[in-house]
Every structure is written in structure tokens, then in C-alpha cells.
Amino acid sequence: MTVIRRLVGTDAEAATALDENFAELLEWYASWPDGEIRRESDVLLCWSGVLFRAINAAALARLDPDLAQDRIGEIAGWLAERTDRWRWLVGPSSGPADLAERLLASGLIQVSDSPGMAIDLGQWQPDGALPAGVTIDPVVDAAGLDAWREVQRRGLGLDEAATEAWFTAHRRPGFDPELPLRNWVASLDGEPVAAAALFDGAGVAGIYNVCTVPEARRRGIGRAVTAAALEDAVAGGLRLAVLGSSELGYPVYRRLGFRDVSRLRSYATLPPAPAT
């Protein structure tokens, strides 16, 4: 029997679901050997064990305004003890209301500011047609993950060290089809050119790690591989999909039917390495 998952009725609820899904994804990356998770009453801290900024983070911070400055120093110190590749995520669930300003005053810099988006899957209808020459396959073995790594390297512009760290984070779990994080690769005339991921967490589908290599962009391939992830979410009984959009991806997600529900910002102590 299909289990009906979380369905939210307002943009504010969808924004909260995105924050929670993202936090669960960070915990998942940090749950493998060499990772570390610290859950406190006012913040979630995750160290993945690999040097990739996107998955070493403070999230869901809800700090007491009277204690916030000291707590910011403590939280930043915990992360800095483990890596210089970390960030602090600020979404609509974060507090106090001026947390972003307090992070800046503490010496952090803003490294990203992107739309948080959502789509009600009960109203979503896939168009079914793939662009000419395109095939889409789930990543189910080492060969598929090698193709995924090359797409991520070229699509995100990663250097060698970042590529290897990102690959390590995804190689550790193996290929159990029941894992909450699942990846797809789209190929054009047999060459891998795009990828997308689905994370099943907090009762919703999180869409992550979508990218297309430069020469294959604006052909509908990114949209097609994202749709493959959404179809999997629907088949699993999920009712809402959420994501944080890049500038390149925003028009793609709007055409798929996603709507803006929040802003997602991140802060760090150093300028970010490319695409990390």
C-alpha cells in the first residue's frame, strides 16, 4: 500500500519543510564513517568527514537573542576545528530574526542567496517526452557513479580535490535502492551530460545536485532529469517536492511548476572554493 507523505497547505509550511529536508540531508551525509553529528537544543551541526563545503554545516539554528553572539562563536568554532570548508545555513526556520546580520557582524561572509521553491506533486503532470537522443538512468552501480562524478565535475566546475571529496561522499553508502538519497544521470547520444538527486526526508522530496555540462545546456535535459526524480517521488507516495535553486536552474524549475516559498542563504568564514 502506498504511504501518503507530508502535504502542506501554505508557502510558509513548504518553506519549513525545505529547511527540515535539507537538515536531514546534512545529517545523512554526516552519518557515515568519519562524519559527526551534534544535535543541540538550538542548532544542528554536521561534519561529513569530507572536504566539501556544501555538506559541512550549521542548520536549523534557533538561538536565544540574548545568547546569540556567544553561541555563534561556539558553533563556528566547532565547525572550524574540523574543516575550513563549512557554512552556516539560514532559512525561514532560523532565528533570531536578525541572525544573518549577527553572522556578518561576527566576521562571516555571505556565500550564497538562492530561492527556496516547492511544487505540489498531486497537481504535477510529467510531459513524458525526452529530448532527442536523451536517456535517463538511475545510478545503481560503480559505473553509473563514475558517470555521475564526471557530470558533477564538469557541470559544477569542480577542481580535482573537490571532485574527489564529492565523489567520496556519494560512494560511501553503496547502491541500495532503498537509500533515501537517489541519483540519476542523463546521457545525450550515450555521453553523460546531466544529473539530479532525490532525498526522501522530513516527509517530502528534496531535489538536489542538479547540473548539466556546459555544452548540453538549454536543451531541456536538466528539466528531463529533474522530472525523472519527481516521478520517483510520486511513485513513492510523496506529495510535495522542495529545492534550493541556482540562477541557472531557476527558469527550469519554474517551467516544471515550482513556486517560490523562501530564501536560502549561507555564510562562511572564507570565500568558497568553486561550486563547493
Coordinates of C-alpha atoms in Angstrom, one line a residue:
M1 CA 0.0 0.0 0.0
T2 CA 1.3 3.4 -0.9
V3 CA 2.0 5.6 2.1
I4 CA 0.8 9.2 1.6
R5 CA 3.5 11.5 2.9
R6 CA 3.6 15.1 4.2
L7 CA 1.3 17.5 2.4
V8 CA 1.5 21.2 3.3
G9 CA -1.1 23.8 2.5
T10 CA 0.8 27.1 2.7
D11 CA 4.1 28.5 1.3
A12 CA 5.3 29.0 4.9
E13 CA 4.7 25.3 5.7
A14 CA 6.5 24.4 2.4
A15 CA 9.4 26.6 3.4
T16 CA 9.7 24.9 6.8
A17 CA 9.6 21.5 5.1
L18 CA 12.5 22.6 2.8
D19 CA 14.6 23.6 5.8
E20 CA 13.9 20.3 7.6
N21 CA 14.5 18.2 4.5
F22 CA 17.9 20.0 3.9
A23 CA 18.8 19.4 7.6
E24 CA 18.0 15.7 7.3
L25 CA 20.1 15.5 4.2
L26 CA 23.1 17.1 6.0
E27 CA 22.6 14.5 8.8
W28 CA 22.6 11.7 6.3
Y29 CA 25.9 12.9 4.7
A30 CA 27.4 13.1 8.2
S31 CA 26.1 9.7 9.3
W32 CA 28.8 7.7 7.6
P33 CA 32.2 6.7 9.0
D34 CA 34.4 9.8 9.7
G35 CA 31.3 12.0 10.0
E36 CA 30.0 13.6 13.1
I37 CA 26.6 15.0 14.1
R38 CA 25.9 17.2 17.1
R39 CA 22.2 17.9 17.9
E40 CA 21.7 20.7 20.4
S41 CA 18.6 22.4 21.6
D42 CA 19.3 25.5 19.4
V43 CA 21.2 24.1 16.3
L44 CA 22.1 21.1 14.3
L45 CA 25.9 20.7 13.4
C46 CA 27.0 18.3 10.8
W47 CA 30.6 17.3 9.7
S48 CA 30.6 14.9 6.8
G49 CA 34.2 13.8 7.1
V50 CA 34.9 15.1 3.6
L51 CA 36.3 18.5 2.5
F52 CA 33.2 19.7 0.6
R53 CA 31.7 22.9 2.0
A54 CA 28.1 22.2 1.0
I55 CA 27.7 19.3 3.4
N56 CA 29.6 20.6 6.4
A57 CA 27.2 23.0 8.1
A58 CA 25.2 24.5 10.9
A59 CA 21.5 24.3 10.2
L60 CA 18.1 24.9 11.9
A61 CA 19.7 27.4 14.3
R62 CA 17.2 29.0 16.7
L63 CA 19.4 30.9 19.0
D64 CA 18.3 32.8 22.1
P65 CA 18.7 36.5 21.2
D66 CA 20.4 37.2 24.5
L67 CA 23.0 34.5 24.0
A68 CA 23.3 34.6 20.2
Q69 CA 26.7 36.2 19.8
D70 CA 28.4 33.8 22.2
R71 CA 26.7 30.8 20.6
I72 CA 27.7 32.0 17.1
G73 CA 31.3 31.8 18.2
E74 CA 30.9 28.4 19.8
I75 CA 29.2 27.0 16.8
A76 CA 31.7 28.4 14.3
G77 CA 34.5 27.1 16.5
W78 CA 33.1 23.5 16.5
L79 CA 33.0 23.5 12.7
A80 CA 36.3 25.3 12.3
E81 CA 38.0 22.6 14.4
R82 CA 37.1 20.0 11.8
T83 CA 37.5 21.9 8.5
D84 CA 37.7 25.2 6.8
R85 CA 35.1 24.0 4.3
W86 CA 31.9 24.7 6.1
R87 CA 28.9 27.0 6.0
W88 CA 26.0 28.3 8.1
L89 CA 22.6 27.8 6.5
V90 CA 19.9 30.5 7.2
G91 CA 16.4 29.8 6.2
P92 CA 12.9 30.8 7.4
S93 CA 13.2 28.4 10.3
S94 CA 16.3 30.1 11.6
G95 CA 16.4 32.6 14.5
P96 CA 16.6 35.1 15.8
A97 CA 15.2 37.3 13.1
D98 CA 18.4 39.2 12.7
L99 CA 20.6 36.1 12.6
A100 CA 22.1 36.9 9.2
E101 CA 23.2 40.3 10.4
R102 CA 24.7 38.8 13.5
L103 CA 26.7 36.3 11.4
L104 CA 28.1 39.1 9.3
A105 CA 28.9 41.1 12.4
S106 CA 30.8 38.1 13.7
G107 CA 33.1 38.1 10.6
L108 CA 31.3 35.6 8.4
I109 CA 30.6 36.5 4.7
Q110 CA 27.5 35.6 2.7
V111 CA 28.4 33.0 0.1
S112 CA 25.0 32.2 -1.4
D113 CA 21.5 33.5 -1.6
S114 CA 19.0 31.4 -3.5
P115 CA 15.3 30.9 -3.9
G116 CA 13.6 28.1 -1.9
M117 CA 11.0 26.5 -4.1
A118 CA 8.2 23.9 -3.9
I119 CA 5.8 22.0 -6.0
D120 CA 2.6 20.1 -5.1
L121 CA 3.2 16.7 -6.7
G122 CA -0.5 15.9 -6.6
Q123 CA -1.0 18.5 -9.3
W124 CA 2.2 17.9 -11.3
Q125 CA 1.9 16.1 -14.6
P126 CA 5.1 15.0 -16.4
D127 CA 5.1 15.7 -20.2
G128 CA 6.6 12.3 -20.8
A129 CA 8.7 13.2 -23.9
L130 CA 12.5 13.2 -23.6
P131 CA 14.7 15.4 -25.8
A132 CA 16.0 13.7 -28.9
G133 CA 19.0 11.4 -28.1
V134 CA 18.5 11.5 -24.3
T135 CA 18.3 8.6 -22.0
I136 CA 18.0 8.8 -18.2
D137 CA 19.2 6.0 -15.8
P138 CA 19.3 5.7 -12.0
V139 CA 22.8 5.4 -10.5
V140 CA 22.8 1.7 -9.4
D141 CA 26.5 0.7 -9.7
A142 CA 30.0 1.9 -9.8
A143 CA 29.9 2.6 -13.5
G144 CA 26.9 4.8 -13.0
L145 CA 28.6 6.7 -10.2
D146 CA 31.7 7.3 -12.3
A147 CA 29.4 8.9 -14.9
W148 CA 27.7 10.9 -12.2
R149 CA 31.1 12.1 -10.9
E150 CA 32.1 13.4 -14.4
V151 CA 28.9 15.2 -14.8
Q152 CA 29.2 16.8 -11.4
R153 CA 32.8 17.8 -12.1
R154 CA 32.1 19.5 -15.4
G155 CA 28.6 20.8 -14.6
L156 CA 29.7 22.4 -11.3
G157 CA 33.2 23.4 -12.4
L158 CA 34.8 21.4 -9.6
D159 CA 38.6 21.1 -9.2
E160 CA 40.2 17.8 -8.7
A161 CA 40.2 17.9 -4.9
A162 CA 36.5 18.9 -4.7
T163 CA 35.5 16.3 -7.2
E164 CA 37.2 13.6 -5.2
A165 CA 35.6 14.8 -2.0
W166 CA 32.1 14.9 -3.5
F167 CA 32.6 11.5 -5.1
T168 CA 33.7 10.1 -1.7
A169 CA 30.5 11.4 0.0
H170 CA 28.4 9.5 -2.5
R171 CA 30.4 6.3 -2.8
R172 CA 30.3 5.5 0.9
P173 CA 26.6 4.5 1.0
G174 CA 26.7 2.0 -1.8
F175 CA 23.8 1.3 -4.1
D176 CA 20.9 0.0 -2.1
P177 CA 17.7 1.1 -3.9
E178 CA 16.1 1.9 -0.6
L179 CA 18.5 4.6 0.4
P180 CA 16.9 8.0 1.0
L181 CA 19.3 9.7 -1.5
R182 CA 19.0 8.5 -5.1
N183 CA 20.8 9.8 -8.2
W184 CA 20.0 9.9 -11.9
V185 CA 22.2 10.6 -14.9
A186 CA 21.0 11.8 -18.2
S187 CA 23.0 10.9 -21.3
L188 CA 22.9 12.5 -24.8
D189 CA 23.8 10.2 -27.6
G190 CA 25.5 7.9 -25.0
E191 CA 27.5 10.6 -23.3
P192 CA 26.6 11.6 -19.6
V193 CA 25.6 15.2 -19.6
A194 CA 23.3 15.9 -16.7
A195 CA 22.3 14.7 -13.2
A196 CA 19.8 15.1 -10.4
A197 CA 19.2 13.7 -7.0
L198 CA 16.1 13.0 -4.8
F199 CA 16.4 13.0 -1.0
D200 CA 13.4 11.5 0.9
G201 CA 13.3 13.2 4.2
A202 CA 11.0 15.2 6.6
G203 CA 8.1 13.7 4.7
V204 CA 8.9 15.5 1.4
A205 CA 11.0 15.1 -1.7
G206 CA 14.1 17.2 -1.8
I207 CA 15.7 17.8 -5.2
Y208 CA 19.4 18.4 -5.1
N209 CA 22.7 18.3 -7.0
V210 CA 21.1 19.1 -10.4
C211 CA 23.6 20.1 -13.0
T212 CA 24.2 20.0 -16.7
V213 CA 27.6 20.2 -18.5
P214 CA 28.0 23.5 -20.4
E215 CA 27.7 22.3 -23.9
A216 CA 24.4 20.4 -23.2
R217 CA 22.6 23.3 -21.5
R218 CA 19.3 24.9 -22.8
R219 CA 18.2 21.7 -24.5
G220 CA 15.7 20.6 -21.8
I221 CA 18.0 17.9 -20.4
G222 CA 18.2 19.3 -16.9
R223 CA 14.4 19.6 -16.9
A224 CA 14.1 16.0 -18.0
V225 CA 16.4 14.5 -15.4
T226 CA 14.7 16.6 -12.7
A227 CA 11.4 15.3 -13.9
A228 CA 12.7 11.7 -13.5
A229 CA 13.5 12.4 -9.8
L230 CA 10.0 13.9 -9.4
E231 CA 8.4 10.8 -11.0
D232 CA 10.2 8.6 -8.5
A233 CA 8.9 10.9 -5.6
V234 CA 5.3 10.5 -6.9
A235 CA 5.8 6.7 -7.1
G236 CA 6.9 6.7 -3.5
G237 CA 3.8 8.5 -2.3
L238 CA 5.5 11.8 -1.6
R239 CA 3.1 14.8 -2.1
L240 CA 5.5 17.8 -2.0
A241 CA 8.9 18.4 -3.6
V242 CA 11.2 21.2 -2.5
L243 CA 14.6 22.6 -3.6
G244 CA 17.0 25.5 -3.4
S245 CA 17.5 26.9 -6.9
S246 CA 20.7 28.1 -8.6
E247 CA 20.5 31.0 -11.0
L248 CA 20.8 28.7 -14.0
G249 CA 18.2 26.3 -12.7
Y250 CA 15.5 28.8 -11.7
P251 CA 13.7 29.1 -15.1
V252 CA 13.9 25.3 -15.5
Y253 CA 12.1 24.8 -12.1
R254 CA 9.5 27.5 -12.9
R255 CA 8.6 25.7 -16.1
L256 CA 8.2 22.5 -14.2
G257 CA 5.7 24.2 -11.9
F258 CA 7.8 25.1 -8.8
R259 CA 6.9 28.2 -6.9
D260 CA 9.0 30.5 -4.7
V261 CA 8.4 29.9 -1.0
S262 CA 11.5 31.2 0.8
R263 CA 15.1 32.5 0.5
L264 CA 18.0 30.2 1.5
R265 CA 21.3 31.9 2.5
S266 CA 24.6 30.6 3.6
Y267 CA 27.6 32.2 5.4
A268 CA 31.2 31.1 5.8
T269 CA 34.5 32.3 7.1
L270 CA 36.3 32.1 3.8
P271 CA 35.4 32.8 0.2
P272 CA 34.0 29.5 -1.2
A273 CA 36.1 27.2 -3.3
P274 CA 34.4 26.8 -6.8
A275 CA 31.0 25.2 -6.6
T276 CA 31.5 23.9 -3.0

